[in-house]
Amino acid sequence: MTGDMLQAPPVAALAIPKTSSRQMSETKIVNKAKQGDGHAFGRLFERYKHFVWSVAYRMTYDFDVAEDVAQDVFVSAWKSLNTFRGGSAFSTWLYKITVNKTLNRLRPPLSLSYDSGERGEGSEWDEAPMARVDKEVFDQLNPESRADAVEVEQTLAILLSQLDPDRRIAIILREIEGLSYQEIASATGAPIGTVRSRIARGRAELEKLADEMEETK
């Protein structure tokens, strides 16, 4: 599992179709993986690697930590596959491992500043948010659109970094990864009511932070 394999795609490419045929196919793949079929587990890795890396990266905004977490998630999933009983979707089980591993590795406090001095050319901070911009699409944009894409990603990085971990993970799972409230509740271990509250408060906080950021420009 190399860094290239864990590069995040554009947000639209992260949607996971939830059709019955996919679920049936996935059940067969999971069962084969539980029997020690490495190829079958490799298919699960390919299916979910972007989600796992994306969540870890959005929570930490650190390439090295995100890659370490992603690898840790899949190693843990492989070793504990026999504990997956099929009472929920495999994806839900993997989401929970991802959230737990990510929160365990979070280094508080995470805070990115809008100070232009921290966004110097070639800095790690400057490059990191661009992990979520598809390079092929980006290269086809005109200069103005490229600048807009960079600004959006950098702004999102700053805003998310200022939320507390519980709200941040809820916002990431709902607004960026598109999980349902029930999936988020299962992944985080929080009641649905708590999940809804975290998302609502997170949205409100993001709006307030965005307004404050705009005023400082």
PDB file of C-alpha atoms in Angstrom:
ATOM      1  CA  MET A   1       0.000   0.000   0.000  1.00  0.00           C
ATOM      2  CA  THR A   2       2.077   2.850  -1.258  1.00  0.00           C
ATOM      3  CA  GLY A   3       1.454   6.568  -1.068  1.00  0.00           C
ATOM      4  CA  ASP A   4       0.440   6.629  -4.746  1.00  0.00           C
ATOM      5  CA  MET A   5      -2.191   3.985  -4.112  1.00  0.00           C
ATOM      6  CA  LEU A   6      -3.676   6.078  -1.351  1.00  0.00           C
ATOM      7  CA  GLN A   7      -3.948   9.349  -3.243  1.00  0.00           C
ATOM      8  CA  ALA A   8      -7.429  10.819  -2.801  1.00  0.00           C
ATOM      9  CA  PRO A   9      -9.611  11.392  -5.885  1.00  0.00           C
ATOM     10  CA  PRO A  10     -12.030  14.294  -6.432  1.00  0.00           C
ATOM     11  CA  VAL A  11     -14.967  14.333  -4.006  1.00  0.00           C
ATOM     12  CA  ALA A  12     -17.477  13.168  -6.634  1.00  0.00           C
ATOM     13  CA  ALA A  13     -15.475  10.003  -7.212  1.00  0.00           C
ATOM     14  CA  LEU A  14     -15.797   8.959  -3.572  1.00  0.00           C
ATOM     15  CA  ALA A  15     -19.502   8.163  -3.705  1.00  0.00           C
ATOM     16  CA  ILE A  16     -20.103   4.490  -2.955  1.00  0.00           C
ATOM     17  CA  PRO A  17     -23.136   3.045  -4.798  1.00  0.00           C
ATOM     18  CA  LYS A  18     -25.317   1.018  -2.464  1.00  0.00           C
ATOM     19  CA  THR A  19     -27.211  -1.292  -4.797  1.00  0.00           C
ATOM     20  CA  SER A  20     -28.365  -4.771  -3.853  1.00  0.00           C
ATOM     21  CA  SER A  21     -26.172  -6.346  -6.556  1.00  0.00           C
ATOM     22  CA  ARG A  22     -23.115  -4.570  -5.163  1.00  0.00           C
ATOM     23  CA  GLN A  23     -23.970  -5.682  -1.646  1.00  0.00           C
ATOM     24  CA  MET A  24     -24.373  -9.307  -2.773  1.00  0.00           C
ATOM     25  CA  SER A  25     -21.081  -9.139  -4.619  1.00  0.00           C
ATOM     26  CA  GLU A  26     -19.384  -7.581  -1.620  1.00  0.00           C
ATOM     27  CA  THR A  27     -20.712 -10.275   0.692  1.00  0.00           C
ATOM     28  CA  LYS A  28     -19.095 -12.930  -1.471  1.00  0.00           C
ATOM     29  CA  ILE A  29     -15.830 -10.999  -1.561  1.00  0.00           C
ATOM     30  CA  VAL A  30     -15.834 -10.555   2.218  1.00  0.00           C
ATOM     31  CA  ASN A  31     -16.522 -14.252   2.766  1.00  0.00           C
ATOM     32  CA  LYS A  32     -13.589 -15.178   0.528  1.00  0.00           C
ATOM     33  CA  ALA A  33     -11.357 -12.703   2.349  1.00  0.00           C
ATOM     34  CA  LYS A  34     -12.385 -14.221   5.683  1.00  0.00           C
ATOM     35  CA  GLN A  35     -11.150 -17.558   4.363  1.00  0.00           C
ATOM     36  CA  GLY A  36      -7.717 -16.040   3.832  1.00  0.00           C
ATOM     37  CA  ASP A  37      -8.097 -15.043   0.172  1.00  0.00           C
ATOM     38  CA  GLY A  38      -5.647 -12.152  -0.190  1.00  0.00           C
ATOM     39  CA  HIS A  39      -6.903 -11.300  -3.675  1.00  0.00           C
ATOM     40  CA  ALA A  40     -10.434 -10.864  -2.332  1.00  0.00           C
ATOM     41  CA  PHE A  41      -9.190  -8.578   0.416  1.00  0.00           C
ATOM     42  CA  GLY A  42      -7.253  -6.653  -2.212  1.00  0.00           C
ATOM     43  CA  ARG A  43     -10.550  -5.939  -3.961  1.00  0.00           C
ATOM     44  CA  LEU A  44     -11.961  -4.562  -0.724  1.00  0.00           C
ATOM     45  CA  PHE A  45      -8.856  -2.440  -0.326  1.00  0.00           C
ATOM     46  CA  GLU A  46      -9.266  -1.006  -3.826  1.00  0.00           C
ATOM     47  CA  ARG A  47     -12.923  -0.295  -3.143  1.00  0.00           C
ATOM     48  CA  TYR A  48     -12.420   1.581   0.120  1.00  0.00           C
ATOM     49  CA  LYS A  49      -8.857   2.913   0.099  1.00  0.00           C
ATOM     50  CA  HIS A  50      -9.898   6.392  -1.036  1.00  0.00           C
ATOM     51  CA  PHE A  51     -12.543   6.730   1.670  1.00  0.00           C
ATOM     52  CA  VAL A  52     -10.144   5.623   4.400  1.00  0.00           C
ATOM     53  CA  TRP A  53      -7.322   7.883   3.230  1.00  0.00           C
ATOM     54  CA  SER A  54      -9.680  10.817   2.733  1.00  0.00           C
ATOM     55  CA  VAL A  55     -11.135  10.677   6.237  1.00  0.00           C
ATOM     56  CA  ALA A  56      -7.707  10.299   7.826  1.00  0.00           C
ATOM     57  CA  TYR A  57      -6.335  13.176   5.781  1.00  0.00           C
ATOM     58  CA  ARG A  58      -9.262  15.524   6.400  1.00  0.00           C
ATOM     59  CA  MET A  59      -8.988  14.920  10.122  1.00  0.00           C
ATOM     60  CA  THR A  60      -5.228  15.445  10.345  1.00  0.00           C
ATOM     61  CA  TYR A  61      -4.171  17.378   7.222  1.00  0.00           C
ATOM     62  CA  ASP A  62      -0.931  15.459   7.419  1.00  0.00           C
ATOM     63  CA  PHE A  63       0.051  13.222   4.487  1.00  0.00           C
ATOM     64  CA  ASP A  64       2.322  10.953   6.523  1.00  0.00           C
ATOM     65  CA  VAL A  65      -0.176  10.459   9.334  1.00  0.00           C
ATOM     66  CA  ALA A  66      -3.034   9.877   6.876  1.00  0.00           C
ATOM     67  CA  GLU A  67      -1.065   7.206   5.049  1.00  0.00           C
ATOM     68  CA  ASP A  68      -0.020   5.554   8.313  1.00  0.00           C
ATOM     69  CA  VAL A  69      -3.622   5.529   9.513  1.00  0.00           C
ATOM     70  CA  ALA A  70      -4.885   4.112   6.214  1.00  0.00           C
ATOM     71  CA  GLN A  71      -2.378   1.282   6.317  1.00  0.00           C
ATOM     72  CA  ASP A  72      -3.160   0.645   9.981  1.00  0.00           C
ATOM     73  CA  VAL A  73      -6.886   0.465   9.177  1.00  0.00           C
ATOM     74  CA  PHE A  74      -6.455  -2.184   6.498  1.00  0.00           C
ATOM     75  CA  VAL A  75      -3.951  -4.216   8.505  1.00  0.00           C
ATOM     76  CA  SER A  76      -6.368  -4.171  11.434  1.00  0.00           C
ATOM     77  CA  ALA A  77      -9.304  -5.064   9.172  1.00  0.00           C
ATOM     78  CA  TRP A  78      -7.397  -8.011   7.690  1.00  0.00           C
ATOM     79  CA  LYS A  79      -6.367  -9.342  11.098  1.00  0.00           C
ATOM     80  CA  SER A  80      -9.846  -8.980  12.595  1.00  0.00           C
ATOM     81  CA  LEU A  81     -11.967 -10.038   9.602  1.00  0.00           C
ATOM     82  CA  ASN A  82     -13.236 -13.083  11.463  1.00  0.00           C
ATOM     83  CA  THR A  83     -14.878 -10.764  13.997  1.00  0.00           C
ATOM     84  CA  PHE A  84     -17.076  -9.312  11.255  1.00  0.00           C
ATOM     85  CA  ARG A  85     -20.330 -11.249  11.563  1.00  0.00           C
ATOM     86  CA  GLY A  86     -22.291  -9.567   8.796  1.00  0.00           C
ATOM     87  CA  GLY A  87     -24.821  -7.958  11.108  1.00  0.00           C
ATOM     88  CA  SER A  88     -24.135  -4.700   9.281  1.00  0.00           C
ATOM     89  CA  ALA A  89     -22.579  -3.825   5.949  1.00  0.00           C
ATOM     90  CA  PHE A  90     -18.838  -4.400   5.650  1.00  0.00           C
ATOM     91  CA  SER A  91     -18.501  -0.709   4.804  1.00  0.00           C
ATOM     92  CA  THR A  92     -20.069   0.269   8.136  1.00  0.00           C
ATOM     93  CA  TRP A  93     -17.644  -2.014   9.976  1.00  0.00           C
ATOM     94  CA  LEU A  94     -14.697  -0.510   8.105  1.00  0.00           C
ATOM     95  CA  TYR A  95     -15.970   3.051   8.681  1.00  0.00           C
ATOM     96  CA  LYS A  96     -15.898   2.393  12.431  1.00  0.00           C
ATOM     97  CA  ILE A  97     -12.310   1.125  12.313  1.00  0.00           C
ATOM     98  CA  THR A  98     -11.336   4.159  10.238  1.00  0.00           C
ATOM     99  CA  VAL A  99     -12.896   6.637  12.655  1.00  0.00           C
ATOM    100  CA  ASN A 100     -11.336   4.965  15.706  1.00  0.00           C
ATOM    101  CA  LYS A 101      -7.863   4.747  14.191  1.00  0.00           C
ATOM    102  CA  THR A 102      -8.026   8.337  12.968  1.00  0.00           C
ATOM    103  CA  LEU A 103      -9.181   9.782  16.286  1.00  0.00           C
ATOM    104  CA  ASN A 104      -6.485   7.798  18.093  1.00  0.00           C
ATOM    105  CA  ARG A 105      -3.812   9.377  15.918  1.00  0.00           C
ATOM    106  CA  LEU A 106      -5.161  12.925  16.021  1.00  0.00           C
ATOM    107  CA  ARG A 107      -2.590  15.376  17.337  1.00  0.00           C
ATOM    108  CA  PRO A 108      -4.390  18.221  19.127  1.00  0.00           C
ATOM    109  CA  PRO A 109      -4.650  21.025  18.583  1.00  0.00           C
ATOM    110  CA  LEU A 110      -5.010  21.069  14.798  1.00  0.00           C
ATOM    111  CA  SER A 111      -5.263  24.606  13.523  1.00  0.00           C
ATOM    112  CA  LEU A 112      -4.305  26.055  10.169  1.00  0.00           C
ATOM    113  CA  SER A 113      -3.956  29.810   9.921  1.00  0.00           C
ATOM    114  CA  TYR A 114      -5.117  32.051   7.105  1.00  0.00           C
ATOM    115  CA  ASP A 115      -1.902  34.003   7.480  1.00  0.00           C
ATOM    116  CA  SER A 116      -0.458  34.130   3.966  1.00  0.00           C
ATOM    117  CA  GLY A 117       2.972  33.698   5.478  1.00  0.00           C
ATOM    118  CA  GLU A 118       2.103  30.055   6.174  1.00  0.00           C
ATOM    119  CA  ARG A 119       1.178  29.426   2.575  1.00  0.00           C
ATOM    120  CA  GLY A 120       4.525  29.939   0.963  1.00  0.00           C
ATOM    121  CA  GLU A 121       5.249  28.348  -2.384  1.00  0.00           C
ATOM    122  CA  GLY A 122       6.310  24.730  -2.041  1.00  0.00           C
ATOM    123  CA  SER A 123       5.372  24.436   1.621  1.00  0.00           C
ATOM    124  CA  GLU A 124       3.755  21.227   2.855  1.00  0.00           C
ATOM    125  CA  TRP A 125       0.750  23.214   4.032  1.00  0.00           C
ATOM    126  CA  ASP A 126       0.278  24.672   0.562  1.00  0.00           C
ATOM    127  CA  GLU A 127       0.462  21.284  -1.132  1.00  0.00           C
ATOM    128  CA  ALA A 128      -1.616  19.285   1.331  1.00  0.00           C
ATOM    129  CA  PRO A 129      -5.109  20.637   0.640  1.00  0.00           C
ATOM    130  CA  MET A 130      -4.588  20.012  -3.080  1.00  0.00           C
ATOM    131  CA  ALA A 131      -4.662  16.266  -2.475  1.00  0.00           C
ATOM    132  CA  ARG A 132      -8.408  16.422  -3.021  1.00  0.00           C
ATOM    133  CA  VAL A 133      -8.173  18.107  -6.430  1.00  0.00           C
ATOM    134  CA  ASP A 134      -8.000  15.692  -9.369  1.00  0.00           C
ATOM    135  CA  LYS A 135      -4.763  16.520 -11.186  1.00  0.00           C
ATOM    136  CA  GLU A 136      -6.011  15.647 -14.690  1.00  0.00           C
ATOM    137  CA  VAL A 137      -9.081  17.829 -14.268  1.00  0.00           C
ATOM    138  CA  PHE A 138      -7.023  20.549 -12.603  1.00  0.00           C
ATOM    139  CA  ASP A 139      -4.543  20.622 -15.503  1.00  0.00           C
ATOM    140  CA  GLN A 140      -7.383  21.234 -17.955  1.00  0.00           C
ATOM    141  CA  LEU A 141      -8.698  24.269 -16.096  1.00  0.00           C
ATOM    142  CA  ASN A 142      -7.887  27.791 -17.149  1.00  0.00           C
ATOM    143  CA  PRO A 143      -5.637  29.810 -14.806  1.00  0.00           C
ATOM    144  CA  GLU A 144      -8.551  31.577 -13.118  1.00  0.00           C
ATOM    145  CA  SER A 145     -10.382  28.315 -12.419  1.00  0.00           C
ATOM    146  CA  ARG A 146      -7.180  26.764 -11.096  1.00  0.00           C
ATOM    147  CA  ALA A 147      -6.746  29.629  -8.681  1.00  0.00           C
ATOM    148  CA  ASP A 148     -10.351  29.234  -7.545  1.00  0.00           C
ATOM    149  CA  ALA A 149      -9.877  25.488  -6.972  1.00  0.00           C
ATOM    150  CA  VAL A 150      -6.775  26.083  -4.883  1.00  0.00           C
ATOM    151  CA  GLU A 151      -8.495  28.750  -2.804  1.00  0.00           C
ATOM    152  CA  VAL A 152     -11.540  26.562  -2.144  1.00  0.00           C
ATOM    153  CA  GLU A 153      -9.395  23.652  -0.965  1.00  0.00           C
ATOM    154  CA  GLN A 154      -7.200  25.841   1.215  1.00  0.00           C
ATOM    155  CA  THR A 155     -10.198  27.583   2.741  1.00  0.00           C
ATOM    156  CA  LEU A 156     -11.913  24.286   3.497  1.00  0.00           C
ATOM    157  CA  ALA A 157      -8.740  23.008   5.147  1.00  0.00           C
ATOM    158  CA  ILE A 158      -8.578  26.049   7.407  1.00  0.00           C
ATOM    159  CA  LEU A 159     -12.245  25.919   8.378  1.00  0.00           C
ATOM    160  CA  LEU A 160     -12.331  22.196   9.114  1.00  0.00           C
ATOM    161  CA  SER A 161      -9.164  22.415  11.185  1.00  0.00           C
ATOM    162  CA  GLN A 162     -10.911  24.754  13.625  1.00  0.00           C
ATOM    163  CA  LEU A 163     -13.774  22.397  14.470  1.00  0.00           C
ATOM    164  CA  ASP A 164     -13.464  20.101  17.458  1.00  0.00           C
ATOM    165  CA  PRO A 165     -12.780  16.463  16.460  1.00  0.00           C
ATOM    166  CA  ASP A 166     -16.327  15.179  17.043  1.00  0.00           C
ATOM    167  CA  ARG A 167     -17.927  17.845  14.880  1.00  0.00           C
ATOM    168  CA  ARG A 168     -15.174  17.656  12.290  1.00  0.00           C
ATOM    169  CA  ILE A 169     -15.530  13.904  11.772  1.00  0.00           C
ATOM    170  CA  ALA A 170     -19.320  14.228  11.588  1.00  0.00           C
ATOM    171  CA  ILE A 171     -19.086  16.997   8.977  1.00  0.00           C
ATOM    172  CA  ILE A 172     -16.488  15.082   6.951  1.00  0.00           C
ATOM    173  CA  LEU A 173     -18.534  11.889   6.925  1.00  0.00           C
ATOM    174  CA  ARG A 174     -21.788  13.660   6.070  1.00  0.00           C
ATOM    175  CA  GLU A 175     -20.884  16.602   3.850  1.00  0.00           C
ATOM    176  CA  ILE A 176     -17.776  15.278   2.076  1.00  0.00           C
ATOM    177  CA  GLU A 177     -18.173  11.502   2.092  1.00  0.00           C
ATOM    178  CA  GLY A 178     -21.971  11.460   1.899  1.00  0.00           C
ATOM    179  CA  LEU A 179     -22.687   8.922   4.652  1.00  0.00           C
ATOM    180  CA  SER A 180     -26.170   8.677   6.115  1.00  0.00           C
ATOM    181  CA  TYR A 181     -26.894   9.696   9.693  1.00  0.00           C
ATOM    182  CA  GLN A 182     -27.273   6.025  10.611  1.00  0.00           C
ATOM    183  CA  GLU A 183     -23.908   5.149   9.051  1.00  0.00           C
ATOM    184  CA  ILE A 184     -22.240   7.997  10.918  1.00  0.00           C
ATOM    185  CA  ALA A 185     -23.865   6.894  14.169  1.00  0.00           C
ATOM    186  CA  SER A 186     -22.609   3.346  13.621  1.00  0.00           C
ATOM    187  CA  ALA A 187     -19.118   4.538  12.704  1.00  0.00           C
ATOM    188  CA  THR A 188     -18.737   6.922  15.633  1.00  0.00           C
ATOM    189  CA  GLY A 189     -20.741   5.059  18.262  1.00  0.00           C
ATOM    190  CA  ALA A 190     -22.859   8.163  18.905  1.00  0.00           C
ATOM    191  CA  PRO A 191     -26.684   8.200  18.942  1.00  0.00           C
ATOM    192  CA  ILE A 192     -28.307   9.575  15.796  1.00  0.00           C
ATOM    193  CA  GLY A 193     -29.607  12.560  17.759  1.00  0.00           C
ATOM    194  CA  THR A 194     -26.063  13.396  18.812  1.00  0.00           C
ATOM    195  CA  VAL A 195     -24.848  12.996  15.235  1.00  0.00           C
ATOM    196  CA  ARG A 196     -27.527  15.373  13.964  1.00  0.00           C
ATOM    197  CA  SER A 197     -26.622  17.884  16.661  1.00  0.00           C
ATOM    198  CA  ARG A 198     -22.905  17.721  15.862  1.00  0.00           C
ATOM    199  CA  ILE A 199     -23.555  18.236  12.171  1.00  0.00           C
ATOM    200  CA  ALA A 200     -25.961  21.121  12.743  1.00  0.00           C
ATOM    201  CA  ARG A 201     -23.586  22.849  15.142  1.00  0.00           C
ATOM    202  CA  GLY A 202     -20.637  22.104  12.891  1.00  0.00           C
ATOM    203  CA  ARG A 203     -22.388  23.702   9.926  1.00  0.00           C
ATOM    204  CA  ALA A 204     -23.260  26.763  11.977  1.00  0.00           C
ATOM    205  CA  GLU A 205     -19.688  27.051  13.233  1.00  0.00           C
ATOM    206  CA  LEU A 206     -18.286  26.712   9.712  1.00  0.00           C
ATOM    207  CA  GLU A 207     -20.581  29.488   8.486  1.00  0.00           C
ATOM    208  CA  LYS A 208     -19.480  31.737  11.335  1.00  0.00           C
ATOM    209  CA  LEU A 209     -15.804  30.981  10.721  1.00  0.00           C
ATOM    210  CA  ALA A 210     -16.227  31.606   7.004  1.00  0.00           C
ATOM    211  CA  ASP A 211     -17.816  34.994   7.705  1.00  0.00           C
ATOM    212  CA  GLU A 212     -14.995  35.917  10.070  1.00  0.00           C
ATOM    213  CA  MET A 213     -12.416  34.837   7.519  1.00  0.00           C
ATOM    214  CA  GLU A 214     -14.080  36.946   4.846  1.00  0.00           C
ATOM    215  CA  GLU A 215     -13.998  39.986   7.117  1.00  0.00           C
ATOM    216  CA  THR A 216     -10.240  39.647   7.628  1.00  0.00           C
ATOM    217  CA  LYS A 217      -9.428  39.622   3.916  1.00  0.00           C
TER     218      LYS A 217
END
